[in-house]
């Protein structure tokens, strides 16, 4: 299954998106996504992804013959895909206004059922280039050190040939934001170094 | 507290003990019934003739043999590629305190392909009725006019029609088994509490749907699944054969529980009776007689009803194998039926929301509110 996830809960700071069913390969941790619909198309960073039953009162039972892989069990029981959902939580880190991409909270939430797509390299570079997006991430209770580090690694991938400059600039911005939290800064930098 | 449990809890041990003693007392009867089954198997034609003679003077349903020895215990054949289809329904009965008398029927359906083409499909279709709004008065005895409007009957008929429709799609990909929840013929098809014109219309629709199912041919197996059956056709027939006195099994399930192993089915039997005014006298029963077998799945003894024309060994074998496989996938109950139920179910929240939608629409159209004292007291619950 590879459906386009859609916004199912929308807020200014976070939005939740869901695939139509179970998605083995959802957006990755730290990936930049965009909802190109609504008055202010919103950009955000994936902070969590979870899969499970659509109806929480119906827990998924372990099933399948010994030796069967998950793919084989799902292929034999197609209905399971229809009863499961993969959901991805996104923290806002910018929005589009006219020709500009602003690394700020969007003035309005993205529209419910808006399609959530991977941001292209140009969008990622424009929203992360000056490092301002980091302020929204480090302030979010949903972004622990691992998420911030994953977002920086993800963004660096969009700066082909200019990765070092991007990482140096981002490091300086992080140091400024976290000057009172040296332990957190060190943790994030270790995460970026991988 | 609404129920003072201490007032009944003390009586439970003795109550359960009496029931247990009753079961013990039937053990001798079960043994006698097993022996009678063997006798019947030895002379099926003679046994059937004696059963027919006995039921002439009885209002009870009986079973006749249908080609297989009554003592048969058959393992499920190997399951080939097929689609399993199921339909189930749920309804909101008319509320006589509501501003407008209406009902909702939600029919869930499932198509599950196993080794054939097509995609797994889940869905439901909701219907608001009746087509012509009722403004007639009703008797004051009942809480609702649902029985008179035949809501349960219509729901059962719509399940059959929905199942036929989805099965027709599934057959494009190969063989299929259609499972229905409950009896093959709608329970209220002969109910005097349903208005005659509604009953007759439902009888025609049932006959038409079963006719279309029959026309689909050998590729389709049809079975109505009654979990935890309390049917007693076979033990009644056996009693007629023996003239048995004393303790006797109350239900066929008690008899077959000691005969069938896990996944095994009994012989196919024909349901019959000479009761007057019941479903057996209807044209739909003559055209689509109910045959049945029992199937053991874990601790459950299920009765599976099939139309007489669908009781060929190939169709029954496919149905048997499909049900056993479905139960293995879903903790002892057919997966397709469970999911059809989940699609159909109308939650308490949905019911409340519908009631509010109806009230709001009635208010918008300035219909006079018909708020009864009983309804108000239930809502207010003031002290």
XYZ file of C-alpha atoms in Angstrom:
577
model
C 0.000 0.000 0.000
C 1.273 3.459 -0.802
C -1.401 6.075 -0.355
C -0.959 9.793 0.162
C -1.400 10.590 3.826
C -3.842 13.310 4.723
C -4.208 15.716 7.629
C -6.654 14.287 10.168
C -5.969 16.648 13.067
C -4.754 20.163 12.430
C -3.197 22.689 14.788
C -0.845 25.614 14.429
C 2.055 23.885 16.137
C 1.433 20.310 15.195
C -0.650 18.325 12.797
C -1.455 14.643 12.575
C -1.681 12.878 9.275
C -2.898 9.372 8.481
C -2.445 6.952 5.628
C -5.521 5.136 4.312
C -4.290 1.908 5.869
C -1.152 0.326 7.193
C 1.982 1.801 5.582
C 5.230 -0.077 6.110
C 7.286 2.784 4.701
C 5.867 6.026 6.075
C 7.651 9.380 6.239
C 10.908 9.088 8.180
C 11.780 10.644 11.499
C 13.058 14.186 10.878
C 11.791 14.276 7.270
C 10.440 17.604 6.032
C 6.883 17.485 4.714
C 4.544 20.040 3.228
C 0.800 20.527 2.878
C 0.481 22.515 -0.334
C -3.162 23.379 0.261
C -4.982 26.083 2.170
C -4.296 29.784 2.539
C -0.856 29.152 4.028
C 0.788 25.947 2.814
C 2.526 24.555 5.868
C 5.897 22.888 6.255
C 6.822 20.655 9.137
C 9.142 18.005 10.492
C 8.078 14.429 11.194
C 8.471 13.853 14.938
C 6.657 10.538 15.331
C 5.088 7.712 13.331
C 2.922 4.951 14.717
C 0.951 2.048 13.266
C -1.851 0.085 14.913
C -5.563 -0.684 14.799
C -7.871 1.990 13.421
C -10.295 1.143 16.216
C -8.361 1.213 19.500
C -10.946 -1.056 21.117
C -9.938 -3.854 18.722
C -6.324 -4.777 19.475
C -4.333 -6.517 16.766
C -3.822 -10.183 17.628
C -0.481 -11.806 16.889
C -1.124 -14.214 14.014
C 0.567 -16.086 11.200
C 2.115 -19.503 10.861
C 5.576 -20.193 12.240
C 8.179 -18.952 9.793
C 5.836 -16.582 7.965
C 7.097 -13.033 7.512
C 4.907 -10.025 8.249
C 4.523 -9.434 4.510
C 3.332 -13.005 4.005
C 0.810 -12.787 6.841
C -0.547 -9.511 5.466
C -0.727 -10.919 1.945
C -2.780 -13.851 3.232
C -5.064 -11.621 5.268
C -5.715 -8.591 3.101
C -8.440 -7.343 5.368
C -5.900 -6.532 8.082
C -4.538 -3.636 6.041
C -8.005 -2.101 5.983
C -8.322 -2.331 9.747
C -4.915 -0.840 10.513
C -3.687 2.727 10.211
C -0.325 4.438 10.132
C -0.283 7.927 11.558
C 2.502 10.485 11.449
C 2.877 13.471 13.775
C 4.362 16.627 12.321
C 5.643 19.751 14.096
C 5.222 22.948 12.093
C 8.413 24.752 11.171
C 7.355 27.182 8.477
C 4.793 28.209 5.917
C 4.529 29.608 2.429
C 3.328 33.159 1.916
C 3.304 34.247 -1.677
C 6.763 33.536 -3.019
C 8.373 33.460 0.424
C 8.817 30.552 2.802
C 8.849 31.770 6.373
C 10.396 29.682 9.180
C 7.582 30.639 11.554
C 4.358 29.146 12.836
C 1.721 29.319 10.096
C -1.060 31.886 10.711
C -3.663 29.126 10.258
C -3.573 25.343 10.532
C -3.324 23.297 7.354
C -6.723 22.167 6.048
C -8.117 18.911 7.338
C -7.732 16.148 4.754
C -5.016 18.193 3.034
C -2.514 15.942 1.273
C 0.789 15.640 3.084
C 3.768 15.257 0.758
C 7.525 15.163 1.112
C 9.012 18.650 0.768
C 11.363 18.993 -2.173
C 14.989 20.030 -1.735
C 14.232 23.613 -2.735
C 11.546 23.947 -0.070
C 13.774 22.367 2.569
C 16.661 24.678 1.749
C 14.462 27.750 1.892
C 12.861 26.876 5.225
C 16.073 25.747 6.920
C 18.746 27.878 5.257
C 19.042 30.532 7.967
C 18.632 28.101 10.875
C 15.574 29.949 12.190
C 13.449 26.776 11.972
C 15.399 25.382 14.907
C 13.714 27.751 17.357
C 10.340 26.120 16.700
C 11.757 22.635 17.010
C 13.739 23.054 20.230
C 10.733 24.798 21.813
C 8.339 21.976 20.979
C 7.686 19.412 23.720
C 7.290 16.839 20.954
C 10.868 17.338 19.716
C 13.402 15.555 21.860
C 17.101 15.661 21.043
C 16.872 12.720 18.649
C 14.143 14.437 16.624
C 16.071 17.707 16.328
C 19.203 15.842 15.274
C 17.233 13.794 12.716
C 15.698 16.973 11.276
C 19.135 18.568 10.874
C 20.497 15.435 9.187
C 17.471 15.352 6.915
C 17.808 19.021 5.994
C 21.528 18.649 5.304
C 20.659 16.144 2.598
C 19.007 18.944 0.634
C 22.235 21.000 0.585
C 24.201 18.855 -1.803
C 27.758 20.252 -2.000
C 26.986 22.818 0.686
C 26.328 20.456 3.531
C 29.312 21.609 5.609
C 28.302 25.271 5.416
C 24.727 24.354 6.373
C 25.846 22.252 9.314
C 28.246 24.902 10.611
C 25.560 27.572 10.416
C 23.003 25.287 12.063
C 25.470 24.398 14.808
C 26.031 28.061 15.586
C 22.282 28.708 15.715
C 21.789 25.731 18.005
C 24.592 26.924 20.278
C 22.889 30.312 20.520
C 19.472 28.788 21.287
C 20.793 26.294 23.811
C 23.522 28.302 25.515
C 21.841 27.615 28.865
C 21.501 23.878 28.079
C 24.980 22.649 27.163
C 24.086 19.029 27.847
C 21.171 19.159 25.406
C 23.322 20.911 22.815
C 25.948 18.195 23.130
C 23.310 15.490 22.832
C 21.877 16.980 19.638
C 25.310 17.485 18.098
C 26.205 13.886 18.838
C 22.957 12.889 17.121
C 23.782 14.990 14.069
C 27.272 13.457 13.866
C 25.510 10.111 13.862
C -26.911 1.648 42.123
C -29.625 0.391 39.797
C -29.277 -3.336 40.403
C -28.809 -4.605 43.944
C -26.598 -7.540 43.113
C -26.731 -8.876 46.650
C -30.415 -9.648 46.086
C -29.605 -12.151 43.332
C -25.999 -13.148 43.941
C -26.925 -15.381 46.848
C -29.278 -17.415 44.692
C -26.772 -17.998 41.905
C -24.991 -21.079 43.327
C -28.228 -23.024 43.732
C -29.467 -21.812 40.357
C -26.341 -22.974 38.547
C -26.364 -26.232 40.513
C -29.912 -27.004 39.353
C -28.840 -26.368 35.773
C -25.797 -28.597 36.200
C -27.936 -31.382 37.598
C -30.249 -31.021 34.632
C -27.290 -31.497 32.298
C -26.171 -34.578 34.193
C -29.690 -35.977 33.916
C -29.621 -35.537 30.144
C -26.421 -37.604 29.799
C -28.412 -40.821 29.708
C -30.690 -39.234 27.142
C -27.709 -38.185 25.019
C -26.492 -41.774 25.037
C -29.896 -42.986 23.940
C -30.040 -40.312 21.258
C -26.659 -41.439 19.923
C -27.935 -44.995 19.678
C -31.054 -43.759 17.903
C -28.858 -41.889 15.435
C -27.139 -45.180 14.653
C -30.454 -46.917 14.147
C -31.569 -44.154 11.819
C -28.323 -44.455 9.851
C -29.031 -48.174 9.440
C -32.450 -47.589 7.911
C -32.714 -44.012 6.668
C -35.875 -44.493 4.605
C -37.647 -46.263 7.440
C -36.484 -43.699 9.947
C -37.626 -40.814 7.773
C -41.035 -42.453 7.352
C -41.456 -42.794 11.127
C -40.400 -39.203 11.658
C -42.892 -37.996 9.064
C -45.618 -39.940 10.815
C -44.696 -38.425 14.184
C -44.606 -34.835 13.011
C -48.113 -34.981 11.618
C -49.346 -34.621 15.157
C -46.769 -32.129 16.335
C -46.102 -28.424 16.109
C -42.354 -28.878 16.503
C -39.661 -28.657 13.810
C -38.075 -31.959 12.760
C -35.126 -33.089 10.694
C -35.075 -35.652 7.909
C -32.031 -37.288 6.419
C -30.612 -35.798 3.233
C -28.443 -38.433 1.622
C -25.615 -38.698 4.135
C -25.749 -41.206 7.015
C -26.989 -39.287 10.079
C -23.990 -40.544 12.070
C -21.526 -38.946 9.628
C -18.626 -36.932 11.013
C -16.709 -35.336 8.197
C -13.395 -33.465 8.242
C -13.100 -30.289 6.218
C -11.763 -30.841 2.695
C -8.755 -28.884 1.478
C -9.636 -25.271 0.868
C -8.973 -24.010 -2.625
C -8.670 -20.398 -3.761
C -11.893 -18.484 -3.217
C -13.467 -15.255 -2.053
C -15.379 -15.169 1.203
C -18.289 -12.747 1.299
C -20.416 -11.822 4.290
C -23.178 -9.372 5.108
C -24.671 -8.321 8.419
C -27.054 -5.607 9.493
C -27.884 -3.327 12.377
C -30.817 -1.017 12.876
C -32.214 1.923 14.788
C -35.808 1.097 15.620
C -38.487 3.756 15.384
C -38.768 5.686 18.639
C -42.391 6.462 19.392
C -41.263 9.485 21.379
C -39.394 10.890 18.381
C -41.004 13.725 16.390
C -41.054 11.573 13.234
C -41.430 7.804 13.127
C -38.532 6.388 11.150
C -35.858 3.763 11.242
C -32.312 3.313 10.003
C -30.875 0.079 8.671
C -27.137 -0.196 8.218
C -25.982 -3.177 6.170
C -22.310 -4.060 6.428
C -20.543 -6.154 3.832
C -17.171 -7.779 3.394
C -15.337 -9.334 0.488
C -12.158 -11.209 1.377
C -10.163 -12.814 -1.460
C -7.887 -15.756 -0.683
C -5.710 -16.790 -3.589
C -8.019 -15.286 -6.204
C -8.019 -11.855 -7.789
C -9.847 -8.855 -6.487
C -9.203 -6.683 -3.463
C -10.384 -7.003 0.095
C -13.348 -4.700 0.532
C -15.208 -3.506 3.622
C -18.200 -1.227 3.574
C -21.699 -0.443 4.715
C -24.870 0.981 3.205
C -27.321 2.931 5.356
C -31.018 3.289 4.621
C -33.550 5.697 6.140
C -37.128 4.464 6.104
C -39.941 3.908 5.692
C -40.278 5.332 2.194
C -43.716 6.685 3.049
C -43.744 8.427 6.417
C -46.207 6.850 8.822
C -48.680 9.041 10.638
C -51.038 6.273 11.691
C -51.786 5.716 15.316
C -50.326 2.732 17.102
C -51.251 0.555 19.982
C -50.028 1.865 23.270
C -48.560 -1.409 24.410
C -45.200 -1.272 22.669
C -42.219 0.998 22.972
C -41.897 1.316 19.232
C -43.583 0.502 15.961
C -40.499 -1.306 14.668
C -42.076 -4.738 14.784
C -45.128 -3.651 12.850
C -42.973 -1.906 10.263
C -40.920 -5.076 9.990
C -37.590 -3.392 10.639
C -35.912 -6.597 11.762
C -37.374 -8.458 8.826
C -36.330 -5.785 6.352
C -32.839 -5.766 7.878
C -32.540 -9.522 7.398
C -33.776 -9.302 3.813
C -31.343 -6.481 3.062
C -28.480 -8.591 4.442
C -29.440 -11.352 2.021
C -29.703 -8.909 -0.887
C -26.423 -7.227 -0.035
C -24.699 -10.582 0.294
C -26.005 -11.635 -3.108
C -24.849 -8.402 -4.692
C -21.307 -8.625 -3.298
C -21.103 -12.352 -4.050
C -21.993 -11.610 -7.677
C -18.943 -9.307 -7.854
C -16.712 -11.864 -6.158
C -17.678 -14.603 -8.604
C -15.932 -12.669 -11.364
C -12.653 -13.748 -9.722
C -13.471 -17.388 -9.034
C -15.448 -19.481 -6.557
C -16.973 -17.780 -3.542
C -18.592 -18.598 -0.226
C -21.288 -16.280 1.084
C -21.836 -16.299 4.849
C -24.857 -14.844 6.566
C -25.308 -14.364 10.290
C -28.277 -16.267 11.704
C -30.885 -18.317 9.946
C -31.076 -18.693 6.176
C -34.658 -17.461 5.975
C -35.365 -14.224 7.841
C -36.655 -14.937 11.342
C -39.756 -12.738 11.090
C -40.777 -13.933 7.637
C -43.834 -15.623 9.159
C -44.339 -13.249 12.081
C -47.923 -12.183 12.638
C -46.622 -9.056 14.356
C -45.350 -7.699 11.060
C -47.941 -5.996 8.924
C -49.199 -8.461 6.258
C -48.337 -6.223 3.319
C -44.789 -5.756 4.652
C -44.439 -9.485 5.276
C -45.619 -10.391 1.801
C -43.284 -7.870 0.190
C -40.371 -9.255 2.204
C -41.300 -12.821 1.248
C -41.160 -11.821 -2.417
C -37.804 -10.066 -1.983
C -36.367 -13.031 -0.091
C -37.476 -15.421 -2.786
C -36.040 -13.172 -5.484
C -32.674 -12.833 -3.724
C -32.412 -16.575 -3.163
C -33.390 -17.127 -6.781
C -30.537 -14.900 -7.925
C -28.161 -16.762 -5.604
C -29.266 -20.072 -7.076
C -28.730 -18.713 -10.582
C -25.064 -18.012 -9.776
C -24.454 -21.744 -10.079
C -21.988 -24.166 -8.557
C -19.270 -21.566 -8.034
C -21.116 -20.120 -5.075
C -21.571 -21.763 -1.684
C -24.149 -20.173 0.589
C -24.377 -20.744 4.319
C -26.153 -19.068 7.219
C -24.114 -19.447 10.403
C -25.772 -19.810 13.799
C -23.119 -19.782 16.501
C -24.062 -21.565 19.731
C -27.128 -23.045 18.087
C -30.020 -24.149 20.279
C -31.866 -25.833 17.407
C -33.492 -29.136 18.303
C -34.744 -30.570 15.012
C -32.519 -33.649 15.121
C -33.085 -34.595 18.757
C -36.822 -34.143 18.224
C -36.644 -36.550 15.288
C -34.620 -39.025 17.328
C -37.140 -38.885 20.108
C -39.834 -39.667 17.569
C -37.811 -42.687 16.448
C -37.381 -44.074 19.923
C -40.557 -42.864 21.545
C -38.053 -41.963 24.248
C -39.280 -41.049 27.668
C -37.414 -39.293 30.440
C -34.413 -37.010 30.104
C -33.567 -36.190 26.527
C -31.090 -33.672 25.093
C -32.722 -30.286 24.729
C -30.649 -29.167 21.782
C -28.929 -30.785 18.818
C -25.681 -29.191 19.989
C -25.674 -31.453 23.065
C -25.923 -34.461 20.804
C -23.264 -33.454 18.298
C -20.821 -32.102 20.881
C -20.099 -35.701 21.788
C -19.851 -36.816 18.182
C -17.876 -34.198 16.299
C -14.201 -33.386 16.617
C -12.779 -29.907 16.101
C -13.438 -28.765 12.526
C -15.700 -31.725 11.727
C -19.243 -31.392 10.456
C -22.279 -33.595 10.802
C -24.377 -35.019 8.003
C -26.618 -32.610 6.159
C -30.237 -32.787 7.337
C -33.445 -31.371 5.931
C -35.442 -29.052 8.177
C -39.112 -29.850 8.051
C -42.326 -29.604 9.975
C -46.034 -29.685 9.470
C -46.662 -26.631 11.595
C -49.378 -24.436 10.200
C -48.910 -20.754 9.589
C -45.142 -20.920 9.716
C -42.388 -20.345 7.230
C -42.515 -23.957 6.005
C -45.868 -23.228 4.360
C -44.566 -20.272 2.367
C -43.705 -20.528 -1.321
C -40.191 -19.312 -0.515
C -39.583 -22.388 1.659
C -40.886 -24.762 -0.968
C -38.610 -23.148 -3.536
C -35.633 -22.796 -1.209
C -35.951 -25.456 1.524
C -33.649 -25.147 4.499
C -31.098 -27.919 4.940
C -28.473 -27.769 7.639
C -25.461 -29.372 9.258
C -23.658 -28.898 12.541
C -20.037 -27.883 12.726
C -17.724 -27.975 15.694
C -15.204 -25.151 15.963
C -13.331 -25.283 19.233
C -15.962 -25.255 21.953
C -18.686 -23.904 19.683
C -21.312 -26.053 17.987
C -22.586 -23.990 15.100
C -25.555 -24.781 12.908
C -24.985 -23.946 9.257
C -28.106 -23.613 7.137
C -27.931 -23.994 3.385
C -30.637 -23.915 0.737
C -31.594 -27.380 -0.456
C -30.381 -26.575 -3.975
C -27.002 -25.564 -2.527
C -26.433 -28.767 -0.563
C -24.370 -30.528 -3.210
C -21.209 -32.153 -1.906
C -18.998 -29.680 -3.770
C -20.772 -26.610 -2.440
C -21.074 -27.929 1.097
C -17.429 -29.027 1.096
C -16.269 -25.584 0.000
C -18.494 -23.956 2.600
C -17.253 -26.285 5.332
C -13.589 -25.666 4.478
C -14.118 -21.922 4.187
C -15.819 -21.665 7.586
C -13.140 -23.712 9.334
C -10.435 -21.542 7.742
C -12.302 -18.342 8.604
C -12.668 -19.435 12.214
C -8.967 -20.259 12.421
C -8.227 -16.691 11.336
C -10.467 -15.120 13.933
C -10.406 -16.964 17.228
C -13.243 -19.387 16.517
C -15.708 -17.227 14.596
C -15.669 -16.512 10.850
C -13.509 -13.475 10.147
C -15.828 -12.307 7.371
C -18.883 -12.345 9.646
C -17.029 -10.498 12.383
C -15.916 -7.760 10.022
C -19.358 -7.485 8.419
C -20.762 -7.014 11.914
C -18.152 -4.371 12.695
C -19.112 -2.528 9.518
C -22.797 -2.703 10.349
C -22.823 -1.963 14.041
C -24.506 1.273 15.089
C -22.908 2.536 18.278
C -24.723 4.205 21.153
C -23.065 7.444 20.083
C -24.340 7.048 16.514
C -27.850 6.409 17.810
C -27.781 9.515 19.967
C -26.400 11.596 17.124
C -29.125 10.367 14.775
C -31.820 11.161 17.363
C -30.454 14.688 17.687
C -30.266 15.150 13.916
C -33.888 14.067 13.654
C -34.998 16.377 16.455
C -33.093 19.306 14.952
C -34.583 18.755 11.503
C -38.076 18.449 12.974
C -37.551 21.676 14.902
C -36.201 23.427 11.808
C -39.382 22.475 9.964
C -41.405 23.618 12.972
C -42.930 20.252 13.700
C -44.642 20.214 17.070
C -42.480 18.521 19.664
C -44.038 15.343 21.046
C -42.116 15.087 24.229
C -43.738 12.520 26.489
C -43.470 12.528 30.241
C -41.683 9.199 30.311
C -39.120 10.390 27.788
C -38.556 13.636 29.672
C -38.153 11.823 32.973
C -35.556 9.518 31.471
C -33.602 12.456 30.101
C -33.855 14.621 33.194
C -33.429 11.948 35.867
C -33.931 14.657 38.446
C -34.332 13.852 42.156
